[in-house]
Amino acid sequence: MSKIDMNKITIIAQHEYLTNLRRAGFIIMTALIPLLGLIALLIGAFFGGQAMEFLSDQLGMDPQEVGVVDQTAGYFTPVIEAYQDRYHLLANEEAGRVALLADEITTLLIIQEDYITNGRVTVLNKGSGFGAAVIEDSRQARAFFVDHLLRGKVDPALQQRAANPFKIESVTLSASGEDQGGGPLGIVSTFVVPYFMGMFLIMTIFVSSGYLLQSVAEEKETRVIEVVLSSVTAQELLTGKVIGLGALGLTQILIWLLSASALSGGATALLAISIPLMERPEVLLLAVVYYMLGYTIYAILMASAGSLGTTARESQQIASVFSMAAAAPFMVSSFLFTNPNMTLARIMSWFPLTGSTMMILRLPMAEVPAVDIIVSIVTQVTSIPIMLWAGAKVFRMGLLMYGKRATLPEVIQRLREA
Amino acid sequence: MPHKVVEVSNLVKRYNSFTAVDDLSFDVYAGDVFGLLGPNGAGKTTTIRIMMDIFKADAGTIELLSQPPGAARSHIGYLPEERGLYRNLKVQEVLVYLARLKGMPGDAARQRAGMLLERVQLTDWANRKVKDLSRGMQQKLQFVASLVHDPELIVMDEPFHGLDPVNVELIRSMIQDLQEEGKTIVLSTHQLNMVEALCDRIVLINHGRPILYGELAEIKRHYAPHTVRLRTSADIAALPDMVQVERHGLDLRLTLDAAISPQLLLRELVDRNIPVEVFEVASVPLEEIFITVVKEDRHE
């Protein structure tokens, strides 16, 4: 086996970094996040509370304009004043259908005659079947029904409490039993900030490894790869590309952090965000570790995929297999909110292809068992040299197969021969 | 005796059941322009890629500059048959990057790139993107890219492909200049007129095996013994000792009997007062030798 030349790896890494730094796609992607932040800031500055109310209306889970047809013995007639902005009493079902079709209302509730005994409510929506689910999940809708059922029958304070049974104050305990902050600030510092940082890290993993795929596919498609391989080994080329584009990803994160700091009031604001992170510094440190491991694994896989396709598009299709594996943790992420340490999440944390992304998602949500952290890191660290070896073999084989895509049996045979 | 720059011994390369290179051996000496010839699919490009450590041989050995393939990369320049450059980079950037990959420092690379661009008349394009160049210009640029790090050994696969006659002549003269500088060149091309103009020694391979190997002049003599090119206004059909007389335009190609040498024929022509305008010992064009030898090999 020929010796690895670190100088050549450095030259390749520099070349990849500088070439892709100047790409229009990278500049747009890097500027997009701060730009969105700036737009949000400007909207907030000019429109203030109105903007928040608008966003809340647009993005909230409560129904918008609701028509009500009361076929009971008048429990919902008239509608309580506090609800009259959204809930409009209509004479009958026919009037309700007309209003729905004319887009005067978004949802029509027909409270049936036997509602008190059977709870029957018919929900009508135009064009979508999700209206019933929205009503069922809406706290506001639930409060509407409870308030009207208890109107005049119980103490007003009790009526209000039954309609809105709780206001949550959250306190998170560490494994040693210490309070990690309560209320909204606690949620922001222990969950929101690390979670979104984790999402940015994951995004960067895939953007950077996507550039690697593109770079390899382009070098193959333009045939320049043969000249390059006469100067460096496949392993040096692969390693240089992985390092160069990894550095590019970190540059992107740094730009986002600096712009976040600038938009939110400078270094003081950045410090204010980072102080809560220091309450769980291990989250940040582990996120960086998992970022590096996850990026390295996906970079090798993407480079190998890039070498197997005959065109850049074909390479992307081959790489989609790995993209699906990468997306798997996101498919279960909604369950992580309630049970971050569930068995499926733990298994996915131990598996090299899903370990980094799953751990980045889990870490902000709960105290992850130490065994999961150790096993996930060990499996990935031991996988990387094996993947690098196999990836370099596939990389070398695929790079010179012009006009012919390597089949899976060919790839396997090549690895066996190696 | 010059030292060997390339030593190929009993080289074998297989792809599943197909043998692309089959027990191939040849040597290239320092300062040679060496022709690696063969019909399509003969195994030339595979041999070159093994030399450049892009493919691994299944058997046999190769030494380049007394080292195994891959060990002397910085001293070897390569112009592959499959052309390609970084289309979105500037011309000079491409040359400097490729030179640095060969171990040349950046400043020296920039200087040498400028010099070579001037040589191939591409100075004005140094800061333009490669994709802005015409195909012929890109070919010249790729040729230059194989030389930018000042290698000792240069391996070229079809260097004249796609070039107009003016640029063919430019590349030819640059190859001669390289030889005069003491470089060693391995040249693979179908343009046999260029092989005849440039090469000292050749190997002709077919089905991965060598079927002709050695000094080009010697090979041509071997395939055209006792043949003379003569231009005369006289009728010499009656002259004895002719095995064959062929007319090629204004000239006659005379194949002599084994008992008579060209010198004796000339003396006889003079003695008979036959006017002689041109008289030279003829050689068979390499193209004819190529076709003859390959056809014979196919029939065996």
XYZ file of C-alpha atoms in Angstrom, chain A:
418
model
C 0.000 0.000 0.000
C 1.444 3.391 -1.012
C 2.222 5.960 1.660
C -0.332 8.716 2.203
C 0.990 12.167 1.287
C -0.487 14.677 3.738
C 0.762 17.587 1.637
C -1.335 16.459 -1.320
C -4.347 15.947 0.920
C -3.930 19.533 2.135
C -3.719 20.851 -1.425
C -6.866 18.967 -2.413
C -8.690 20.124 0.734
C -7.721 23.748 0.043
C -8.832 23.464 -3.562
C -12.208 21.947 -2.646
C -12.783 24.511 0.094
C -11.981 27.562 -2.011
C -13.710 26.317 -5.162
C -16.964 25.532 -3.371
C -16.812 28.658 -1.199
C -17.255 30.627 -4.402
C -20.172 28.551 -5.671
C -23.402 30.465 -6.116
C -25.309 27.658 -4.388
C -23.164 27.833 -1.268
C -23.370 31.624 -1.053
C -27.144 31.564 -1.444
C -27.594 28.766 1.099
C -25.305 30.446 3.639
C -26.952 33.841 3.206
C -30.478 32.437 3.261
C -30.677 31.709 6.994
C -29.427 35.131 8.134
C -31.617 36.729 5.475
C -34.681 34.965 6.837
C -33.661 36.114 10.302
C -33.282 39.690 9.080
C -36.685 39.596 7.416
C -38.249 38.250 10.625
C -36.514 40.992 12.588
C -37.745 43.713 10.226
C -41.283 42.362 10.275
C -41.186 42.267 14.050
C -39.752 45.777 14.209
C -42.334 47.303 11.875
C -45.407 45.324 12.720
C -44.636 44.202 16.276
C -47.476 42.392 17.971
C -49.627 42.377 14.831
C -47.012 40.217 13.145
C -47.015 37.727 16.002
C -50.795 37.574 15.967
C -50.801 37.077 12.193
C -48.232 34.275 12.399
C -50.083 32.696 15.258
C -53.300 32.774 13.225
C -51.600 31.390 10.104
C -49.524 28.708 11.771
C -51.720 27.832 14.721
C -53.634 24.582 15.026
C -56.951 26.196 15.932
C -59.719 26.410 13.332
C -60.172 29.815 11.687
C -63.734 30.936 11.023
C -66.217 28.345 12.305
C -69.906 28.213 11.497
C -72.111 26.640 14.212
C -75.514 25.074 13.652
C -77.054 24.393 17.054
C -79.564 21.524 16.827
C -79.540 20.964 20.597
C -81.924 22.564 23.046
C -80.060 25.866 22.749
C -76.826 25.058 24.640
C -74.843 26.996 22.056
C -77.331 29.784 21.428
C -76.221 32.497 21.664
C -72.467 32.002 21.290
C -70.531 33.313 24.319
C -69.069 36.750 23.531
C -65.444 35.662 23.962
C -65.869 33.232 21.063
C -67.890 35.417 18.708
C -64.795 36.513 16.747
C -64.344 32.985 15.469
C -67.567 31.060 16.056
C -70.664 32.258 14.142
C -74.117 30.928 14.798
C -76.011 29.978 11.627
C -79.700 29.256 11.166
C -79.496 25.782 9.724
C -77.331 23.286 7.861
C -78.272 24.665 4.462
C -77.158 28.170 5.423
C -73.985 26.638 6.806
C -73.217 24.797 3.554
C -73.785 27.975 1.559
C -71.426 29.921 3.844
C -68.803 27.125 3.600
C -68.934 27.009 -0.180
C -68.690 30.823 -0.314
C -65.535 30.646 1.905
C -67.219 32.793 4.553
C -66.294 30.070 7.024
C -63.571 27.402 6.976
C -65.370 24.819 9.095
C -69.015 24.073 9.796
C -69.980 22.410 13.071
C -73.401 20.807 13.157
C -74.064 20.043 16.812
C -76.606 17.263 16.533
C -79.862 17.001 18.443
C -78.622 14.071 20.527
C -75.290 15.738 21.351
C -75.810 15.668 25.108
C -76.380 11.896 25.217
C -74.136 10.815 22.356
C -71.667 13.687 21.863
C -72.356 13.756 18.107
C -70.914 16.703 16.181
C -70.717 16.702 12.389
C -67.742 18.634 10.984
C -67.892 19.891 7.406
C -64.809 21.202 5.526
C -64.321 22.181 1.908
C -61.706 20.199 -0.007
C -59.907 18.644 2.962
C -60.667 15.802 5.332
C -58.516 17.169 8.148
C -61.098 19.533 9.584
C -62.369 16.967 12.076
C -58.836 16.282 13.299
C -58.225 20.003 13.746
C -61.382 20.356 15.850
C -60.510 17.288 17.878
C -56.969 18.550 18.631
C -57.896 22.167 19.203
C -57.815 23.350 22.811
C -59.819 26.365 21.747
C -62.592 24.187 20.268
C -62.636 22.070 23.406
C -62.886 25.186 25.564
C -65.788 26.404 23.348
C -67.784 23.263 24.033
C -67.036 23.095 27.779
C -67.783 26.787 28.292
C -71.178 26.542 26.576
C -72.125 23.304 28.349
C -71.427 24.774 31.801
C -72.750 28.294 31.066
C -74.920 29.414 33.958
C -74.709 26.050 35.696
C -71.523 26.425 37.762
C -69.424 29.123 39.310
C -67.892 31.290 36.502
C -64.365 30.687 37.840
C -64.948 26.941 37.808
C -66.454 27.226 34.311
C -63.331 29.012 33.099
C -61.067 26.439 34.759
C -62.962 23.535 33.192
C -62.611 25.181 29.764
C -58.867 25.863 30.236
C -57.812 23.261 32.775
C -54.057 24.101 33.007
C -51.265 26.596 32.351
C -47.997 24.641 32.191
C -44.826 25.715 33.971
C -42.024 23.374 32.946
C -39.033 22.451 35.090
C -36.400 20.031 33.840
C -34.290 18.054 36.286
C -30.757 16.869 35.512
C -29.750 13.280 36.294
C -28.398 14.502 39.648
C -31.707 16.150 40.505
C -30.770 19.794 39.896
C -33.238 22.212 38.388
C -32.200 23.151 34.862
C -34.463 26.137 34.585
C -38.160 26.528 34.414
C -40.676 28.451 32.382
C -40.186 29.598 28.829
C -36.513 30.483 29.311
C -35.842 27.024 30.614
C -37.466 25.450 27.573
C -35.530 27.750 25.258
C -32.176 27.144 26.905
C -32.495 23.415 27.484
C -34.355 22.463 24.349
C -35.021 25.049 21.689
C -31.494 26.404 21.258
C -29.715 23.024 21.277
C -32.443 21.465 19.101
C -32.216 24.086 16.412
C -28.446 24.041 16.603
C -28.695 20.319 16.086
C -30.938 20.826 13.079
C -28.432 23.255 11.574
C -25.627 20.771 12.153
C -27.607 18.041 10.454
C -28.430 20.375 7.566
C -24.754 21.195 7.192
C -23.813 17.502 7.146
C -26.033 16.934 4.169
C -25.193 20.147 2.344
C -21.444 19.504 2.639
C -21.652 15.851 1.718
C -23.917 16.856 -1.158
C -21.152 19.144 -2.434
C -18.780 16.195 -2.179
C -21.103 14.068 -4.281
C -21.357 16.855 -6.832
C -17.601 17.425 -6.908
C -16.804 13.757 -7.528
C -19.551 13.339 -10.112
C -18.402 16.455 -11.993
C -14.759 15.338 -12.028
C -15.851 12.025 -13.435
C -18.270 13.504 -15.952
C -15.672 16.003 -17.238
C -12.996 13.253 -17.360
C -10.526 15.342 -15.386
C -10.385 12.574 -12.815
C -7.852 10.549 -14.792
C -5.314 13.370 -14.714
C -5.894 13.845 -10.999
C -5.494 10.108 -10.288
C -2.138 10.151 -12.079
C -0.988 12.619 -9.421
C -2.634 11.357 -6.226
C -4.036 8.079 -4.933
C -7.788 7.520 -4.682
C -7.471 7.516 -0.900
C -5.619 10.861 -0.846
C -8.228 12.348 -3.168
C -11.128 11.087 -1.069
C -9.556 12.228 2.213
C -8.721 15.678 0.843
C -12.253 16.179 -0.412
C -13.790 15.025 2.885
C -11.632 17.421 4.902
C -12.048 20.380 2.553
C -15.795 20.151 2.386
C -16.094 19.437 6.100
C -14.283 22.702 6.715
C -16.718 24.367 4.346
C -19.631 23.091 6.416
C -18.081 24.425 9.609
C -17.557 27.782 7.889
C -21.241 27.865 7.064
C -22.168 27.193 10.705
C -19.773 29.898 11.888
C -21.308 32.422 9.481
C -24.778 31.536 10.741
C -23.709 31.932 14.366
C -22.018 35.271 13.705
C -25.013 36.571 11.798
C -27.328 35.393 14.582
C -25.144 37.326 16.982
C -25.223 40.440 14.806
C -28.972 40.295 14.306
C -29.752 39.729 17.961
C -27.571 42.495 19.342
C -23.970 41.450 19.087
C -21.654 39.480 21.313
C -23.719 40.184 24.405
C -26.692 38.426 22.904
C -24.552 35.520 21.746
C -23.185 35.212 25.241
C -26.703 35.295 26.655
C -27.635 32.390 24.393
C -24.513 30.439 25.193
C -24.749 30.821 28.975
C -27.776 28.525 29.166
C -25.919 26.076 26.923
C -23.175 26.013 29.493
C -25.676 24.495 31.904
C -25.433 21.458 29.656
C -22.085 21.971 27.963
C -21.875 18.279 27.203
C -24.762 18.716 24.740
C -22.790 21.215 22.706
C -19.557 19.202 22.856
C -21.268 15.961 21.898
C -23.152 17.733 19.102
C -19.819 18.797 17.623
C -18.446 15.252 17.978
C -21.508 13.756 16.317
C -21.373 16.386 13.615
C -17.814 15.390 12.744
C -18.586 11.676 12.846
C -21.829 12.029 10.886
C -20.266 14.238 8.274
C -17.288 11.904 7.793
C -19.521 8.861 7.319
C -21.864 10.590 4.882
C -19.008 12.239 3.030
C -17.424 8.844 2.330
C -20.752 7.366 1.265
C -21.562 10.324 -0.980
C -18.110 10.272 -2.582
C -18.484 6.560 -3.334
C -21.952 7.140 -4.772
C -20.592 10.015 -6.826
C -17.965 7.769 -8.365
C -20.419 5.068 -9.417
C -22.765 7.169 -11.534
C -22.089 7.964 -15.173
C -23.571 11.447 -14.787
C -24.110 13.820 -11.873
C -27.842 13.060 -11.898
C -27.253 9.326 -11.816
C -24.862 9.753 -8.906
C -27.541 11.641 -6.997
C -29.987 8.797 -7.604
C -27.498 6.283 -6.236
C -26.858 8.541 -3.236
C -30.579 8.742 -2.497
C -30.276 5.342 -0.776
C -28.042 6.945 1.836
C -30.239 10.028 2.020
C -33.152 7.787 2.990
C -31.077 6.226 5.744
C -30.165 9.707 6.936
C -33.806 10.788 6.943
C -34.917 7.803 9.046
C -34.343 9.498 12.445
C -36.486 12.436 11.327
C -39.364 10.084 10.612
C -39.524 9.176 14.299
C -38.542 12.575 15.663
C -42.123 13.463 16.660
C -42.162 10.463 19.013
C -38.906 11.636 20.557
C -40.657 14.593 22.139
C -42.578 12.299 24.457
C -40.030 9.503 24.770
C -36.505 10.431 23.660
C -35.058 7.242 25.130
C -37.462 4.793 23.502
C -35.997 1.512 22.242
C -36.198 2.370 18.531
C -34.354 5.633 19.133
C -31.649 3.817 21.079
C -31.177 1.184 18.369
C -30.950 3.873 15.720
C -28.380 5.657 17.869
C -26.144 2.594 17.846
C -26.360 2.048 14.074
C -23.549 3.969 12.265
C -25.694 5.376 9.446
C -28.321 6.845 11.742
C -26.327 7.294 14.952
C -25.155 10.875 14.540
C -28.450 12.370 13.429
C -30.439 10.463 16.044
C -28.110 11.487 18.860
C -28.129 15.141 17.761
C -31.930 15.022 17.943
C -32.037 13.193 21.297
C -29.380 15.097 23.228
C -31.332 18.329 23.780
C -34.508 16.494 24.743
C -33.367 14.384 27.665
C -30.473 12.935 29.606
C -29.327 10.281 27.156
C -27.933 7.144 28.869
C -24.151 7.074 28.913
C -24.135 3.639 27.300
C -25.917 5.062 24.248
C -23.358 7.829 23.929
C -20.429 5.425 24.269
C -21.813 2.758 21.941
C -22.869 5.255 19.264
C -19.452 6.914 19.239
C -17.559 3.603 19.262
C -19.610 2.091 16.414
C -19.108 5.167 14.281
C -15.398 5.567 15.053
C -14.751 1.902 14.192
C -16.925 2.113 11.077
C -15.110 5.083 9.595
C -11.794 3.360 8.723
C -13.692 0.398 7.262
C -15.901 2.718 5.223
C -12.858 4.714 4.136
C -11.108 1.549 2.964
C -14.175 0.204 1.137
C -15.116 3.666 -0.096
C -11.660 4.226 -1.589
C -11.877 0.871 -3.410
C -15.317 1.647 -4.815
C -14.208 5.222 -5.505
C -11.209 4.059 -7.495
C -13.218 1.458 -9.390
C -16.096 3.746 -10.191
C -14.108 6.772 -11.231
C -12.849 5.348 -14.504
C -15.972 3.490 -15.584
C -17.074 5.930 -18.227
C -20.420 5.337 -19.886
C -21.154 2.302 -17.758
C -22.644 2.197 -14.306
C -21.121 -0.323 -11.924
C -23.662 -2.908 -10.835
C -23.954 -4.058 -7.239
C -22.391 -7.504 -8.020
C -19.427 -5.712 -9.619
C -18.974 -3.536 -6.561
C -19.111 -6.538 -4.245
C -16.669 -8.488 -6.408
C -14.292 -5.541 -6.425
C -14.368 -5.378 -2.641
C -13.762 -9.139 -2.431
C -10.791 -8.901 -4.825
C -9.364 -6.076 -2.746
